[in-house]
């Protein structure tokens, strides 16, 4: 058809010519003439059909032809599809549409044939006088094998068009009958399409829809799908999305699928999905029931159409889509991780998504509710699939129950449970278990019953964005009650604080006289090889030292817990290398103290080593003072060496003494004061243990055992090495002096004996021997002096390096220690590295200069503007200055001013100091002194 809706006669004529040649053979020209004459006599039929089909597209006509041929035989449909594919390859789309439309009306309409009176009999040479146009194409179809043109048109009113000279039907009746036929065909097709949609909604293939077994997507059947126009095909594919999402969701509840969710949380989630699908199945059943009723009742005013089906399935499609999306997020996760994956959707902007995710989360968290109830009330965990965010370790020793038996499983902590709340839940159950299993205390906490009831009735409080719900308040209350109960038992009957104090006194050598007595008594034993020392012998010496250092006369209670511990000895080790003290406690305290035993041993080993070298230096000094009188006969020979020895010994004693003071008082004692304050403020046992760990960490840092200060430990080791060498040198030196002193004494005694005999003197040989011994002694003294100087140089180099490391350390207390060790700047003048601007002394000078300049600047600024502040009255000053006013009364100053300084305290909190500068004769100075 052209744009004016006129028949395209050239195309029609060519088509008829080809049809006649293929179907009639030799008689094709005669048949073509008759058909042409028929069309020429009745052109209205072609014009009519062309006009009614102008808006129809190619796919609609092909679908109608296929339905017509399918009512006769499937072979006709196959032959037509073959010819149609050839037609597609030979013609354009705008040409195929009128051709197909004409063929459809030519095959379907017997009305035109009846009106023309055309009679063709291809099997009879008598001509075209026996039969109608229908019989012509009927006979043609027999010869050619095409069944697509065999159909007798029956009227919808029940009449038939028969005979060679049948009467023509009225044109309006024909149009109405054709429209009625199209409506019936359309309704039948729509019923089939809706049936396919219902099948697809349950994951089943239909006539027009095929499912991809891998992806679950639906697509049009490559044969039957051609019978549908673009509108029906698009609507069908759109509705098939419901089946696609249904297939995705159903995989999560299929035990044979790889997407099946495992564990108790997964089963709870699957239960919610099954409930959703049950409601969905009810909707699909209603659709099927309406379709069956429609097919039985025939045409009706309220037909079930594809568009109405779309309206029915819009909400289920959206719900299934979100269920599939949420389920995909839950794939391959379990327990608390699954709850976190669902919780991400609970605050979605769409109310329907919020409702769905909340229902899924409530169902999935039912196992969490049961686990929390058992844990918070009984301290027990029933978790066969490892889904709870608290993990129980079964292979933990009795001495580590509190620390290691229960711990958080971070990957399973739901996102709606904060870290603070998770730790509180962990401590509650751990405390209940600790009270029952270790402390044998089964006293119930009244709040536990209310907590269990709240968990059973209001689990949704757990994933509330607010932390002030009834559930959170109850958890806080039970946490405080349970923690206080554990703390009271540990600090009360089991005397935790007293044991900590004993460990500080004996393991950290906080009791000074105990360390001195023990060092004095153990020296001879520890000088022996480690393999020759017995632990029982050393314990008796330790017990005696404890009794001597105890204030009370009765047996000290600490002896029940203090014990000697030997480290694993190596070849050549002495008792000093393997000796160590340990503190053994049983029951609940053993559970608490076991993890820190190794830390205490390391701290004791370092402190004991420093105490040992202090003891060595004191011995060197004592021997030096005692030897002054003993070696008086050879004082002239060894006087210079003794001076060097005294100098080096004094330097070493100063360093060791200052280090001991720093460690015992500024490190251990100050840390103990802070720890004691935190113990008094503690609300739970973990607060005490945390404070204790920080206490040990500060000591570990102070005595150079942690990673940040390990370099200082190596520097100290070099200093201790010099002390050890000096001790060995002194022993060898005194042996040399004793031999020389004995030789001289022997020589003098020989002279005295010769006088008694009357020989008076020695012979030349004996005098020569004495002179040679004297020269040898002097040579050895020179060698000893060189060795002593070498030890001193090595020591000073080690101390200089140690002081430099202290001076540049970022730890605030270490530069101060450097200044204390080099109080007279002796090492500073000998090491230019200690004079660089990075050292503490230069930083201190720079701060003093800065404060002085700031004070002068404040004074000059006051003369320009701040003096007016005081002129307004004394009562206004406290409002501006505040409670931290420090009055600096400058002699001779003629200005009044304010200046602010900002500093940090021990807790790293920033505070402001305001300095007031005024004349000393100002009457308000007295008020400042009083305030």
Short mmCIF file of C-alpha atoms in Angstrom, two decimals, residues 68-73 76 106-109 133-153:
data_model
loop_
_atom_site.label_atom_id
_atom_site.label_comp_id
_atom_site.label_asym_id
_atom_site.label_seq_id
_atom_site.Cartn_x
_atom_site.Cartn_y
_atom_site.Cartn_z
CA UNK A 68 -4.69 -19.32 10.39
CA UNK A 69 -2.35 -21.97 9.06
CA UNK A 70 -1.82 -23.52 12.50
CA UNK A 71 -5.59 -24.24 12.69
CA UNK A 72 -5.16 -26.52 9.69
CA UNK A 73 -1.74 -28.20 10.02
CA UNK A 76 1.56 -25.43 6.48
CA UNK A 106 -6.53 -13.94 -0.52
CA UNK A 107 -6.26 -17.12 1.50
CA UNK A 108 -8.79 -16.19 4.19
CA UNK A 109 -11.58 -14.53 2.26
CA UNK A 133 -12.25 -19.38 -5.84
CA UNK A 134 -11.90 -21.39 -2.67
CA UNK A 135 -12.00 -24.60 -4.65
CA UNK A 136 -9.30 -23.21 -6.96
CA UNK A 137 -6.88 -22.63 -4.12
CA UNK A 138 -7.98 -25.84 -2.49
CA UNK A 139 -7.02 -27.77 -5.61
CA UNK A 140 -3.84 -25.74 -5.94
CA UNK A 141 -2.88 -26.66 -2.41
CA UNK A 142 -3.40 -30.34 -3.13
CA UNK A 143 -1.01 -30.23 -6.07
CA UNK A 144 1.60 -28.06 -4.41
CA UNK A 145 1.50 -29.48 -0.88
CA UNK A 146 0.66 -26.15 0.65
CA UNK A 147 -2.17 -26.29 3.15
CA UNK A 148 -2.15 -22.64 3.99
CA UNK A 149 -4.99 -21.74 1.51
CA UNK A 150 -7.40 -24.46 2.49
CA UNK A 151 -10.06 -22.94 4.62
CA UNK A 152 -13.83 -22.51 4.08
CA UNK A 153 -14.94 -19.26 5.53
#
